[in-house]
PDB file of C-alpha atoms in Angstrom:
ATOM      1  CA  MET A   1      31.715  25.982  -9.673  1.00 27.00           C
ATOM      2  CA  MET A   2      33.921  26.333  -6.617  1.00 31.00           C
ATOM      3  CA  PRO A   3      37.113  24.330  -6.262  1.00 33.00           C
ATOM      4  CA  ASP A   4      36.848  21.268  -4.068  1.00 37.00           C
ATOM      5  CA  ASP A   5      40.027  21.454  -2.045  1.00 38.00           C
ATOM      6  CA  GLY A   6      38.439  20.336   1.230  1.00 38.00           C
ATOM      7  CA  ALA A   7      38.507  23.842   2.700  1.00 38.00           C
ATOM      8  CA  ASP A   8      35.395  25.701   3.823  1.00 40.00           C
ATOM      9  CA  GLN A   9      33.799  27.783   1.064  1.00 37.00           C
ATOM     10  CA  THR A  10      31.236  30.585   0.914  1.00 35.00           C
ATOM     11  CA  ASN A  11      28.080  30.391  -1.221  1.00 34.00           C
ATOM     12  CA  LEU A  12      26.405  33.227  -3.119  1.00 32.00           C
ATOM     13  CA  ILE A  13      24.422  34.426  -0.092  1.00 33.00           C
ATOM     14  CA  GLY A  14      27.458  34.513   2.171  1.00 35.00           C
ATOM     15  CA  GLU A  15      26.975  31.293   4.140  1.00 38.00           C
ATOM     16  CA  THR A  16      29.999  29.206   4.968  1.00 38.00           C
ATOM     17  CA  LEU A  17      29.806  25.822   3.314  1.00 39.00           C
ATOM     18  CA  SER A  18      31.782  23.080   4.921  1.00 42.00           C
ATOM     19  CA  SER A  19      32.792  19.754   3.466  1.00 45.00           C
ATOM     20  CA  ASN A  20      32.318  18.331   6.972  1.00 47.00           C
ATOM     21  CA  THR A  21      29.736  15.527   6.659  1.00 51.00           C
ATOM     22  CA  SER A  22      28.526  15.997  10.236  1.00 62.00           C
ATOM     23  CA  GLN A  23      27.304  19.546   9.492  1.00 81.00           C
ATOM     24  CA  ARG A  24      23.589  19.705  10.252  1.00 86.00           C
ATOM     25  CA  VAL A  25      20.899  21.041   7.950  1.00 88.00           C
ATOM     26  CA  GLN A  26      17.371  21.777   9.163  1.00 91.00           C
ATOM     27  CA  LEU A  27      14.568  21.418   6.620  1.00 91.00           C
ATOM     28  CA  ASN A  28      11.092  22.709   7.330  1.00 91.00           C
ATOM     29  CA  ILE A  29       8.636  20.821   5.140  1.00 91.00           C
ATOM     30  CA  GLY A  30       5.287  22.347   4.375  1.00 87.00           C
ATOM     31  CA  GLY A  31       5.858  25.161   6.867  1.00 84.00           C
ATOM     32  CA  ASN A  32       5.174  23.197  10.026  1.00 83.00           C
ATOM     33  CA  VAL A  33       7.457  20.172  10.534  1.00 88.00           C
ATOM     34  CA  SER A  34      11.243  20.248  10.836  1.00 88.00           C
ATOM     35  CA  PHE A  35      13.615  17.505   9.794  1.00 91.00           C
ATOM     36  CA  ASP A  36      17.233  17.381  10.887  1.00 90.00           C
ATOM     37  CA  PHE A  37      19.822  16.080   8.432  1.00 90.00           C
ATOM     38  CA  THR A  38      23.550  15.615   8.436  1.00 88.00           C
ATOM     39  CA  GLN A  39      25.413  16.338   5.227  1.00 87.00           C
ATOM     40  CA  SER A  40      26.200  12.627   4.922  1.00 89.00           C
ATOM     41  CA  ALA A  41      22.473  11.753   5.026  1.00 91.00           C
ATOM     42  CA  LEU A  42      21.662  14.397   2.411  1.00 88.00           C
ATOM     43  CA  GLN A  43      24.496  13.141   0.215  1.00 90.00           C
ATOM     44  CA  SER A  44      23.573   9.454   0.644  1.00 90.00           C
ATOM     45  CA  LYS A  45      21.582   9.561  -2.628  1.00 91.00           C
ATOM     46  CA  PRO A  46      23.794  11.765  -4.828  1.00 89.00           C
ATOM     47  CA  GLU A  47      21.292  11.737  -7.718  1.00 89.00           C
ATOM     48  CA  SER A  48      18.565  13.353  -5.585  1.00 90.00           C
ATOM     49  CA  MET A  49      17.609  17.007  -5.700  1.00 89.00           C
ATOM     50  CA  LEU A  50      18.283  17.274  -1.952  1.00 89.00           C
ATOM     51  CA  ALA A  51      21.859  16.043  -2.422  1.00 89.00           C
ATOM     52  CA  VAL A  52      22.418  18.583  -5.182  1.00 88.00           C
ATOM     53  CA  MET A  53      20.731  21.468  -3.307  1.00 87.00           C
ATOM     54  CA  PHE A  54      22.694  20.893  -0.116  1.00 85.00           C
ATOM     55  CA  ALA A  55      25.999  19.721  -1.564  1.00 84.00           C
ATOM     56  CA  PRO A  56      28.895  21.534   0.125  1.00 79.00           C
ATOM     57  CA  THR A  57      30.050  22.714  -3.297  1.00 81.00           C
ATOM     58  CA  ASN A  58      26.647  24.062  -4.345  1.00 77.00           C
ATOM     59  CA  SER A  59      26.208  27.786  -4.019  1.00 72.00           C
ATOM     60  CA  MET A  60      22.517  27.652  -4.994  1.00 70.00           C
ATOM     61  CA  ARG A  61      20.850  26.506  -1.780  1.00 72.00           C
ATOM     62  CA  PRO A  62      17.198  27.355  -1.279  1.00 72.00           C
ATOM     63  CA  SER A  63      17.072  30.987  -0.270  1.00 69.00           C
ATOM     64  CA  THR A  64      13.889  30.771   1.810  1.00 82.00           C
ATOM     65  CA  GLN A  65      14.663  30.252   5.467  1.00 83.00           C
ATOM     66  CA  ASN A  66      12.590  30.904   8.562  1.00 85.00           C
ATOM     67  CA  GLU A  67      13.721  32.836  11.644  1.00 87.00           C
ATOM     68  CA  THR A  68      15.412  29.735  13.128  1.00 88.00           C
ATOM     69  CA  GLY A  69      17.498  29.104   9.997  1.00 86.00           C
ATOM     70  CA  GLU A  70      15.484  26.160   8.712  1.00 90.00           C
ATOM     71  CA  PHE A  71      15.274  25.862   4.935  1.00 89.00           C
ATOM     72  CA  LEU A  72      11.642  25.981   3.847  1.00 89.00           C
ATOM     73  CA  LEU A  73      10.691  23.359   1.285  1.00 88.00           C
ATOM     74  CA  PRO A  74       7.298  22.416  -0.127  1.00 85.00           C
ATOM     75  CA  GLY A  75       5.764  19.049   0.543  1.00 85.00           C
ATOM     76  CA  ASP A  76       3.755  16.838   2.822  1.00 89.00           C
ATOM     77  CA  PRO A  77       5.518  16.277   6.158  1.00 91.00           C
ATOM     78  CA  LEU A  78       4.063  12.765   6.459  1.00 89.00           C
ATOM     79  CA  MET A  79       5.497  11.763   3.075  1.00 90.00           C
ATOM     80  CA  PHE A  80       8.772  13.464   3.923  1.00 91.00           C
ATOM     81  CA  THR A  81       9.075  11.190   6.958  1.00 92.00           C
ATOM     82  CA  PHE A  82       9.536   8.289   4.538  1.00 93.00           C
ATOM     83  CA  ILE A  83      12.140  10.308   2.614  1.00 92.00           C
ATOM     84  CA  TRP A  84      13.980  11.146   5.842  1.00 92.00           C
ATOM     85  CA  ARG A  85      14.097   7.451   6.825  1.00 92.00           C
ATOM     86  CA  HIS A  86      15.268   6.510   3.325  1.00 93.00           C
ATOM     87  CA  LEU A  87      18.077   9.081   3.320  1.00 92.00           C
ATOM     88  CA  HIS A  88      19.176   7.974   6.782  1.00 90.00           C
ATOM     89  CA  GLY A  89      19.445   4.366   5.616  1.00 89.00           C
ATOM     90  CA  GLN A  90      16.547   3.172   7.746  1.00 90.00           C
ATOM     91  CA  LYS A  91      13.938   0.638   6.696  1.00 89.00           C
ATOM     92  CA  VAL A  92      11.028   2.324   4.974  1.00 88.00           C
ATOM     93  CA  ARG A  93       7.809   0.433   5.688  1.00 89.00           C
ATOM     94  CA  LEU A  94       5.567   1.176   2.734  1.00 91.00           C
ATOM     95  CA  GLU A  95       2.960  -1.430   3.628  1.00 87.00           C
ATOM     96  CA  CYS A  96       1.462   0.991   6.162  1.00 86.00           C
ATOM     97  CA  LEU A  97       0.510   3.436   3.389  1.00 89.00           C
ATOM     98  CA  SER A  98      -2.772   3.286   1.539  1.00 89.00           C
ATOM     99  CA  GLU A  99      -2.714   3.272  -2.253  1.00 88.00           C
ATOM    100  CA  ALA A 100      -3.450   7.013  -2.170  1.00 90.00           C
ATOM    101  CA  GLY A 101      -0.556   7.488   0.264  1.00 91.00           C
ATOM    102  CA  LEU A 102       1.741   5.527  -2.040  1.00 92.00           C
ATOM    103  CA  GLY A 103       0.664   7.836  -4.871  1.00 90.00           C
ATOM    104  CA  GLU A 104       1.553  10.885  -2.764  1.00 92.00           C
ATOM    105  CA  LEU A 105       4.904   9.339  -1.884  1.00 93.00           C
ATOM    106  CA  LEU A 106       5.589   8.690  -5.566  1.00 93.00           C
ATOM    107  CA  SER A 107       4.896  12.362  -6.290  1.00 92.00           C
ATOM    108  CA  SER A 108       7.306  13.397  -3.541  1.00 91.00           C
ATOM    109  CA  CYS A 109       9.932  10.954  -4.830  1.00 91.00           C
ATOM    110  CA  ASP A 110       9.566  12.386  -8.323  1.00 91.00           C
ATOM    111  CA  PHE A 111       9.864  15.934  -6.998  1.00 89.00           C
ATOM    112  CA  TYR A 112      12.983  15.185  -4.931  1.00 90.00           C
ATOM    113  CA  GLN A 113      14.343  12.765  -7.595  1.00 92.00           C
ATOM    114  CA  LEU A 114      14.647   9.757  -5.307  1.00 93.00           C
ATOM    115  CA  ALA A 115      14.699   6.921  -7.838  1.00 92.00           C
ATOM    116  CA  GLN A 116      15.322   4.046  -5.416  1.00 92.00           C
ATOM    117  CA  LEU A 117      12.476   4.988  -3.065  1.00 93.00           C
ATOM    118  CA  SER A 118      10.232   5.604  -6.082  1.00 91.00           C
ATOM    119  CA  THR A 119      11.021   2.106  -7.396  1.00 92.00           C
ATOM    120  CA  SER A 120      10.175   0.617  -3.994  1.00 91.00           C
ATOM    121  CA  ALA A 121       6.842   2.461  -3.905  1.00 91.00           C
ATOM    122  CA  HIS A 122       6.024   1.310  -7.465  1.00 89.00           C
ATOM    123  CA  SER A 123       6.870  -2.277  -6.485  1.00 90.00           C
ATOM    124  CA  GLU A 124       4.591  -2.050  -3.454  1.00 90.00           C
ATOM    125  CA  LEU A 125       1.720  -0.792  -5.630  1.00 87.00           C
ATOM    126  CA  GLU A 126       2.283  -3.529  -8.228  1.00 86.00           C
ATOM    127  CA  SER A 127       2.429  -6.142  -5.491  1.00 84.00           C
ATOM    128  CA  ARG A 128      -0.897  -4.941  -4.091  1.00 81.00           C
ATOM    129  CA  HIS A 129      -2.504  -4.970  -7.526  1.00 74.00           C
ATOM    130  CA  ALA A 130      -1.223  -8.516  -8.148  1.00 70.00           C
ATOM    131  CA  VAL A 131      -2.609  -9.689  -4.791  1.00 65.00           C
ATOM    132  CA  THR A 132      -5.923  -8.003  -5.530  1.00 69.00           C
ATOM    133  CA  ALA A 133      -6.105  -9.666  -8.955  1.00 68.00           C
ATOM    134  CA  ARG A 134      -5.342 -13.097  -7.449  1.00 73.00           C
ATOM    135  CA  GLU A 135      -7.930 -12.546  -4.713  1.00 76.00           C
ATOM    136  CA  ASN A 136     -10.544 -11.476  -7.269  1.00 73.00           C
ATOM    137  CA  PHE A 137      -9.818 -14.576  -9.358  1.00 76.00           C
ATOM    138  CA  ARG A 138     -10.188 -16.822  -6.288  1.00 82.00           C
ATOM    139  CA  ILE A 139     -13.444 -15.098  -5.360  1.00 80.00           C
ATOM    140  CA  GLN A 140     -14.794 -15.651  -8.886  1.00 83.00           C
ATOM    141  CA  GLN A 141     -13.803 -19.332  -8.721  1.00 84.00           C
ATOM    142  CA  MET A 142     -15.507 -19.750  -5.346  1.00 85.00           C
ATOM    143  CA  GLU A 143     -18.656 -17.973  -6.546  1.00 86.00           C
ATOM    144  CA  SER A 144     -18.769 -20.314  -9.552  1.00 84.00           C
ATOM    145  CA  GLN A 145     -18.407 -23.338  -7.269  1.00 87.00           C
ATOM    146  CA  VAL A 146     -21.169 -22.027  -4.994  1.00 86.00           C
ATOM    147  CA  GLU A 147     -23.499 -21.637  -8.015  1.00 88.00           C
ATOM    148  CA  LYS A 148     -22.739 -25.210  -9.119  1.00 87.00           C
ATOM    149  CA  LEU A 149     -23.446 -26.468  -5.598  1.00 87.00           C
ATOM    150  CA  LYS A 150     -26.743 -24.565  -5.510  1.00 88.00           C
ATOM    151  CA  GLU A 151     -27.746 -26.174  -8.825  1.00 89.00           C
ATOM    152  CA  THR A 152     -26.810 -29.631  -7.509  1.00 88.00           C
ATOM    153  CA  ILE A 153     -28.750 -29.086  -4.277  1.00 89.00           C
ATOM    154  CA  SER A 154     -31.768 -27.838  -6.224  1.00 87.00           C
ATOM    155  CA  LYS A 155     -31.697 -30.945  -8.481  1.00 86.00           C
ATOM    156  CA  MET A 156     -31.356 -33.231  -5.466  1.00 86.00           C
ATOM    157  CA  ASP A 157     -34.223 -31.462  -3.687  1.00 85.00           C
ATOM    158  CA  SER A 158     -36.400 -31.901  -6.780  1.00 82.00           C
ATOM    159  CA  GLN A 159     -35.476 -35.602  -6.979  1.00 79.00           C
ATOM    160  CA  ILE A 160     -36.330 -36.115  -3.314  1.00 78.00           C
ATOM    161  CA  LYS A 161     -39.732 -34.472  -3.832  1.00 76.00           C
ATOM    162  CA  ASP A 162     -40.375 -36.731  -6.843  1.00 69.00           C
ATOM    163  CA  LEU A 163     -39.434 -39.809  -4.808  1.00 66.00           C
ATOM    164  CA  LYS A 164     -41.765 -38.812  -2.013  1.00 66.00           C
ATOM    165  CA  LYS A 165     -44.646 -38.272  -4.466  1.00 63.00           C
ATOM    166  CA  ASN A 166     -44.181 -41.653  -6.105  1.00 58.00           C
ATOM    167  CA  GLN A 167     -43.491 -43.680  -2.990  1.00 56.00           C
ATOM    168  CA  LEU A 168     -46.207 -45.985  -1.727  1.00 55.00           C
ATOM    169  CA  CYS A 169     -47.851 -45.230   1.533  1.00 54.00           C
ATOM    170  CA  GLY A 170     -45.903 -47.848   3.434  1.00 54.00           C
ATOM    171  CA  CYS A 171     -48.796 -48.663   5.706  1.00 56.00           C
ATOM    172  CA  PRO A 172     -49.455 -52.367   6.528  1.00 55.00           C
ATOM    173  CA  THR A 173     -52.341 -52.516   4.077  1.00 55.00           C
ATOM    174  CA  LYS A 174     -50.059 -51.595   1.208  1.00 56.00           C
ATOM    175  CA  CYS A 175     -52.387 -48.967  -0.172  1.00 57.00           C
ATOM    176  CA  VAL A 176     -51.270 -46.951  -3.147  1.00 57.00           C
ATOM    177  CA  LYS A 177     -51.721 -43.569  -1.598  1.00 57.00           C
ATOM    178  CA  PRO A 178     -48.758 -41.211  -1.837  1.00 55.00           C
ATOM    179  CA  TYR A 179     -46.218 -41.254   0.918  1.00 52.00           C
ATOM    180  CA  GLY A 180     -46.950 -39.019   3.848  1.00 53.00           C
ATOM    181  CA  HIS A 181     -50.491 -39.931   4.767  1.00 52.00           C
ATOM    182  CA  TRP A 182     -49.317 -42.573   7.218  1.00 51.00           C
ATOM    183  CA  GLY A 183     -51.540 -42.449  10.204  1.00 54.00           C
ATOM    184  CA  LYS A 184     -54.434 -41.102   8.108  1.00 58.00           C
ATOM    185  CA  CYS A 185     -54.844 -44.219   5.990  1.00 53.00           C
ATOM    186  CA  LYS A 186     -58.501 -45.320   5.857  1.00 55.00           C
ATOM    187  CA  PHE A 187     -57.353 -48.898   5.535  1.00 50.00           C
ATOM    188  CA  LEU A 188     -55.810 -48.978   9.004  1.00 47.00           C
TER     189      LEU A 188
END
């Protein structure tokens, strides 16, 4: 480990490491999208793998760089956008991710050891599952009520039919023919 006396230091591959928090680091994620970080953003979550990899005192930075000096790291650039926002202290809006997207983000958080963002993603998933369970319960209750209403309507329909069958004609001659032949009564 190199002494931390605030002076610039050199890592194992000969790069000058500065303790200056405004030093910029370019990360190329997945080989096609670049993310720009300051040292302070990378160090904002000291427990993360990114903070450890790019700490000014660490001489073991990723050795793979492209021709423009960007450090090449594996991962999904879309998921890394959430990581970038998190490390820069910006609001991370997880509600826009599908459940599959949240799963991918959790994998990225585990890989980069971002416990706080991982906890937020887990909370979002649990919240969605709780909402889904409540909605399913409400749907089951409503379906049960609909079935009860159908039974009630069926009973009432049957009762109405019985009443119509047993009702007298209603014609002026007071015949005993079933209801509904009004106008056809032979006694009129």
